[in-house]
């Protein structure tokens, strides 16, 4: 259930060059432009534009690992400020593939059906709740436009379900029965709540969340209205692939989907190309009490009709304006969070 960082050696440069001895000595003498220290050389990265060095953890937003492609520092980057997505209904409808017959109408009221029959006294099981969308269609448009801004800036296409692409893991590989130690089954009532969330999203009734850009944390997500404990926030989605194929992937958003006894069958979710709002929810710093206090979501993997699914669910009441955080690691402790803000 944890987001994982690739097990790859950190690299000083993103583009290896043939260096003379004096050039190697020059690089060894490079210090971070932020803290002016040359310590932690394995976490020092050079800009491919100006050759100035930065520690991964001194950058804002922080980099989890050294990227494999070209990397440019904030001064050299052409994408300092995200370009806002047009707040135009037709563009938002097309971007999210919203059902045009119902798009941005008033959320339908959901009346509870009265149960009839013999009353049985039993211990109450805590059930998950479907999220409650904002009543205002204009506000929902703003919420979806904020997500569209993040997706287009990061080069991703919206998807609200797991995707299976040629050359990657097939859907037949996603079998919850392969989970080492077993996987908890999502109850019928909770599955109905999840399916309701999916149907609401298809109608343009998105979760009451805003994606905002923070100079320290990058894209991050905050509640746009009060959210109750145990509310389903979203499903973690993206392209499904075998973990063995992603050992040297520099993506910092991979999520464990299936942890099989046979490692060659383990699966991960890669949201770099297809994703939803889950990709932009930040993680806590596991190494500080202050960081742990920020957590207001839990990340849980479930067996849903025989397939593995990952859900982000509120683990307490969340106030309007509060940013969302969850634990990227769980029990695996593979994601480096010690420098998280």
C-alpha positions as MATLAB code, in Angstrom:
seq = 'XXXXXXXXXXXXXXXXXXXXXXXXXXXXXXXXXXXXXXXXXXXXXXXXXXXXXXXXXXXXXXXXXXXXXXXXXXXXXXXXXXXXXXXXXXXXXXXXXXXXXXXXXXXXXXXXXXXXXXXXXXXXXXXXXXXXXXXXXXXXXXXXXXXXXXXXXXXXXXXXXXXXXXXXXXXXXXXXXXXXXXXXXXXXXXXXXXXXXXXXXXXXXXXXXXXXXXXXXXXXXXXXXXXXXXXXXXXXXXXXXXXXXXXXXXXXXXXXXXXXXXXXXXXXXXXXXXXXXXXXXXXXXXXXXXXXXXXXXXXXXXXXXXXXXXXXXXXXXXXXXXXXXXXXXXXXXXXXXXXXX';
ca = [
       0.000    0.000    0.000;
       2.993    2.255    0.016;
       4.436    4.533   -2.594;
       7.956    3.377   -3.353;
      11.094    4.958   -4.615;
      13.145    3.096   -7.226;
      16.174    1.247   -5.906;
      18.690    2.966   -8.142;
      22.044    4.520   -7.237;
      21.900    8.301   -7.058;
      23.854    9.970   -9.857;
      25.762   13.216   -9.713;
      24.932   14.072  -13.297;
      21.938   13.393  -15.473;
      24.049   13.227  -18.626;
      27.304   11.296  -18.260;
      30.280   12.857  -19.989;
      33.849   11.802  -20.606;
      35.839   13.691  -17.998;
      39.511   14.469  -17.629;
      41.128   14.193  -14.195;
      40.979   17.952  -13.572;
      37.294   18.009  -14.510;
      36.519   15.194  -12.050;
      38.340   17.131   -9.326;
      36.277   20.219  -10.141;
      33.029   18.291   -9.787;
      34.142   16.775   -6.485;
      34.670   20.321   -5.203;
      31.149   21.476   -6.151;
      28.925   22.526   -3.251;
      25.162   22.956   -3.032;
      24.001   26.384   -4.151;
      21.455   26.486   -1.312;
      23.299   25.264    1.795;
      26.857   25.784    0.420;
      27.915   22.330    1.606;
      29.553   19.613   -0.450;
      28.437   16.874    1.945;
      26.055   14.092    0.883;
      27.664   13.900   -2.553;
      25.376   11.025   -3.561;
      22.420   13.412   -3.207;
      24.040   16.292   -5.099;
      22.723   16.991   -8.590;
      24.056   19.317  -11.274;
      21.805   21.447  -13.467;
      22.181   20.519  -17.146;
      21.829   24.200  -18.016;
      24.189   26.082  -15.710;
      26.154   23.253  -14.029;
      25.339   24.631  -10.561;
      24.924   21.971   -7.860;
      21.959   21.375   -5.577;
      21.168   18.797   -2.926;
      17.986   16.880   -3.703;
      16.659   17.791   -0.264;
      17.557   21.485   -0.556;
      15.433   21.945   -3.661;
      11.884   23.254   -3.353;
       9.976   21.170   -4.241;
      12.261   18.378   -3.002;
      13.397   15.750   -5.521;
      13.016   12.158   -4.262;
      15.736   10.836   -6.566;
      17.981   11.939   -9.409;
      16.041   11.949  -12.707;
      17.357    9.957  -15.657;
      16.612   12.633  -18.198;
      17.893   16.189  -18.378;
      17.250   18.238  -15.262;
      17.205   22.026  -14.974;
      17.319   24.086  -11.802;
      14.535   26.586  -10.984;
      16.523   29.450  -12.562;
      16.974   27.586  -15.863;
      13.576   25.928  -15.955;
      10.977   27.331  -18.351;
       8.108   25.970  -16.212;
       8.461   28.064  -13.064;
       4.751   28.808  -12.761;
       2.081   26.382  -14.018;
      -0.149   27.735  -16.774;
      -3.758   27.668  -15.495;
      -6.172   25.427  -17.383;
      -8.947   27.459  -19.095;
     -12.010   27.785  -16.879;
     -14.287   26.921  -19.805;
     -16.945   24.270  -19.344;
     -16.617   22.677  -22.797;
     -12.848   22.313  -22.387;
     -13.209   20.781  -18.924;
     -15.943   18.419  -20.128;
     -13.707   17.232  -22.979;
     -10.574   16.960  -20.817;
     -12.257   14.759  -18.202;
     -14.575   13.025  -20.714;
     -17.620   13.969  -18.628;
     -21.001   12.607  -19.695;
     -22.434   15.564  -21.580;
     -26.049   14.803  -20.732;
     -25.405   15.263  -17.013;
     -22.201   17.274  -16.793;
     -22.112   19.940  -14.069;
     -25.719   19.564  -13.057;
     -26.731   19.731   -9.414;
     -25.526   16.603   -7.567;
     -28.370   14.153   -7.250;
     -29.703   13.604   -3.773;
     -29.084   10.183   -2.352;
     -31.945    9.065   -0.119;
     -31.381    6.270    2.333;
     -33.659    3.295    1.819;
     -35.448    2.148    4.932;
     -34.737   -1.424    5.849;
     -37.650   -3.535    6.923;
     -37.680   -6.717    8.906;
     -36.483   -7.993   12.253;
     -34.138   -5.696   14.142;
     -30.917   -7.491   15.061;
     -28.629   -5.965   17.668;
     -25.032   -6.340   16.494;
     -21.716   -4.558   16.716;
     -21.679   -1.645   14.290;
     -19.104   -1.936   11.520;
     -17.575    1.332   10.378;
     -18.405    1.815    6.718;
     -16.661    3.958    4.153;
     -18.515    7.004    2.898;
     -18.681    8.280   -0.681;
     -17.324   11.804   -0.956;
     -19.828   14.666   -1.005;
     -19.278   16.942   -4.036;
     -19.669   20.703   -3.852;
     -23.198   21.877   -4.615;
     -22.065   24.738   -6.864;
     -21.327   23.688  -10.448;
     -19.076   26.750  -10.798;
     -17.025   25.612   -7.811;
     -16.730   22.090   -9.200;
     -15.446   23.559  -12.455;
     -12.750   25.431  -10.523;
     -11.795   22.235   -8.696;
     -11.501   20.252  -11.927;
      -9.616   23.069  -13.648;
      -7.052   22.993  -10.833;
      -6.525   19.261  -11.422;
      -6.342   19.784  -15.189;
      -3.629   22.421  -14.618;
      -1.522   19.931  -12.644;
      -2.048   17.124  -15.164;
      -1.154   19.222  -18.210;
       1.871   20.739  -16.453;
       3.227   17.287  -15.606;
       2.371   15.855  -19.021;
      -0.275   13.376  -17.875;
      -3.710   12.412  -19.204;
      -6.661   12.099  -16.852;
      -7.770    8.598  -15.953;
      -9.903    7.450  -13.028;
      -9.124    3.758  -13.353;
      -6.132    1.449  -13.620;
      -4.794    1.275  -17.168;
      -3.178   -1.700  -18.865;
      -0.893   -0.852  -21.771;
       0.778   -3.101  -24.377;
       4.271   -4.119  -23.297;
       3.405   -3.728  -19.612;
       1.576   -5.974  -17.156;
      -1.712   -7.367  -18.549;
      -4.906   -7.134  -16.527;
      -4.783  -10.900  -16.002;
      -1.654  -10.359  -13.840;
      -3.637   -8.321  -11.319;
      -4.778  -11.154   -9.058;
      -5.329  -10.376   -5.394;
      -4.895  -14.060   -4.521;
      -1.169  -13.692   -5.270;
      -0.637  -11.165   -2.454;
       1.925  -12.473    0.018;
       0.072  -12.986    3.301;
      -3.316  -12.305    1.713;
      -5.252   -9.101    1.001;
      -8.357   -7.838    2.763;
     -11.547   -7.992    0.714;
     -13.548   -4.805    0.235;
     -17.020   -5.335    1.678;
     -20.103   -5.121   -0.500;
     -21.222   -1.872    1.162;
     -17.806   -0.241    0.735;
     -17.602   -1.433   -2.883;
     -20.961    0.257   -3.527;
     -19.588    3.497   -2.039;
     -16.520    3.255   -4.284;
     -18.634    2.630   -7.381;
     -20.813    5.620   -6.492;
     -17.683    7.806   -6.363;
     -16.727    6.564   -9.833;
     -20.173    7.340  -11.248;
     -20.148   10.802   -9.718;
     -16.790   11.571  -11.306;
     -18.124   10.483  -14.699;
     -20.927   13.043  -14.282;
     -18.539   15.838  -13.351;
     -19.306   15.585   -9.637;
     -15.679   15.569   -8.526;
     -14.331   15.262   -4.964;
     -14.341   18.621   -3.131;
     -10.596   19.123   -3.567;
      -8.313   21.767   -5.028;
      -4.846   21.165   -6.478;
      -2.613   24.115   -5.602;
       1.012   24.822   -6.456;
       3.274   25.431   -3.471;
       6.853   26.640   -4.079;
       8.099   24.295   -1.335;
       5.948   21.208   -1.895;
       5.101   21.519   -5.582;
       1.574   20.482   -6.540;
      -0.398   19.563   -3.452;
      -4.065   18.934   -2.631;
      -6.308   20.642   -0.102;
      -9.896   20.104    1.017;
     -12.350   22.601   -0.454;
     -15.049   21.749    2.107;
     -15.375   19.754    5.304;
     -14.695   16.029    4.761;
     -15.881   13.384    7.221;
     -13.765   10.608    8.652;
     -13.800    7.419    6.506;
     -14.727    9.306    3.332;
     -13.331    7.781    0.137;
     -11.122   10.496   -1.329;
      -9.975    8.757   -4.509;
      -8.467    5.601   -5.949;
      -4.753    5.590   -6.771;
      -4.607    4.929  -10.509;
      -2.154    4.850  -13.383;
      -0.443    2.371  -15.689;
       0.037   -1.082  -14.158;
       3.433   -2.706  -14.667;
       5.609   -5.421  -13.160;
       7.928   -4.131  -10.449;
      10.854   -5.924  -12.136;
      10.378   -3.656  -15.182;
      10.632   -0.531  -13.029;
      13.785   -1.213  -11.028;
      15.585    1.643  -12.773;
      12.603    3.946  -13.214;
      13.153    7.482  -11.932;
       9.456    8.149  -11.345;
       8.791    9.307   -7.788;
       5.089    8.423   -7.692;
       5.069    4.639   -8.088;
       2.674    2.832   -5.776;
       2.730   -0.818   -4.729;
      -0.328   -2.614   -6.142;
       0.550   -6.271   -5.585;
       3.316   -7.581   -3.335;
       3.521  -11.205   -4.447;
       5.424  -14.013   -2.778;
       7.118  -14.478   -6.137;
       8.763  -11.047   -6.710;
       8.505  -11.433  -10.488;
       4.711  -11.186  -10.155;
       4.696   -8.041   -8.001;
       2.942   -5.042   -9.564;
       3.211   -1.276   -9.239;
       1.043    1.635  -10.364;
       2.884    4.228  -12.485;
       0.881    7.486  -12.717;
       3.307    9.412  -14.916;
       1.183    9.170  -18.091;
      -2.333    8.399  -16.838;
      -3.440    9.632  -13.440;
      -5.978   11.441  -11.293;
      -5.766   13.672   -8.224;
      -4.138   10.943   -6.104;
      -0.767   11.619   -7.738;
      -0.613   15.108   -6.212;
      -1.429   14.209   -2.605;
       1.787   14.578   -0.631;
       3.370   12.302    1.928;
       4.291   12.937    5.531;
       7.804   13.063    6.954;
       8.015    9.734    8.796;
      10.975   10.926   10.860;
       9.364   13.786   12.803;
       6.387   13.970   15.139;
       5.269   17.167   13.433;
       5.278   15.363   10.098;
       3.288   12.432   11.452;
       0.643   14.786   12.876;
      -0.138   16.006    9.348;
      -1.497   12.637    8.247;
      -5.240   12.756    7.565;
      -5.542    9.970    4.975;
      -4.770    6.287    4.991;
      -3.657    4.329    1.947;
      -5.089    0.810    1.844;
      -4.944   -1.988   -0.711;
      -8.091   -4.065   -1.182;
      -9.268   -7.138   -3.040;
     -12.124   -5.861   -5.206;
     -13.750   -8.628   -7.235;
     -10.473  -10.549   -7.264;
      -8.305   -7.607   -8.365;
      -5.985   -5.399   -6.316;
      -7.058   -1.771   -5.861;
      -5.524    1.048   -3.830;
      -7.786    3.530   -2.027;
      -7.051    6.783   -0.209;
      -9.531    7.225    2.646;
      -9.887    9.933    5.297;
      -8.698    8.628    8.671;
     -10.170   11.591   10.576;
     -12.363   14.617    9.957;
     -10.678   17.097    7.584;
     -11.368   20.825    7.744;
     -11.861   23.046    4.704;
      -8.503   24.411    3.555;
      -6.521   21.610    5.207;
      -3.936   19.942    2.991;
      -4.102   16.197    2.478;
      -1.250   13.905    3.535;
      -0.725   10.181    3.908;
       2.139    7.847    4.787;
       4.062    6.930    1.635;
       5.769    4.019    3.349;
       3.477    1.898    5.493;
       5.553   -1.126    6.520;
       7.975   -1.132    3.582;
      10.008    2.003    4.407;
      11.325    2.324    0.849;
      10.446    5.955    0.114;
      12.940    8.578    1.369;
      10.812   11.035    3.371;
      13.364   12.302    5.917;
      13.745   15.623    4.081;
      10.019   16.188    3.449;
       8.712   19.575    4.562;
];
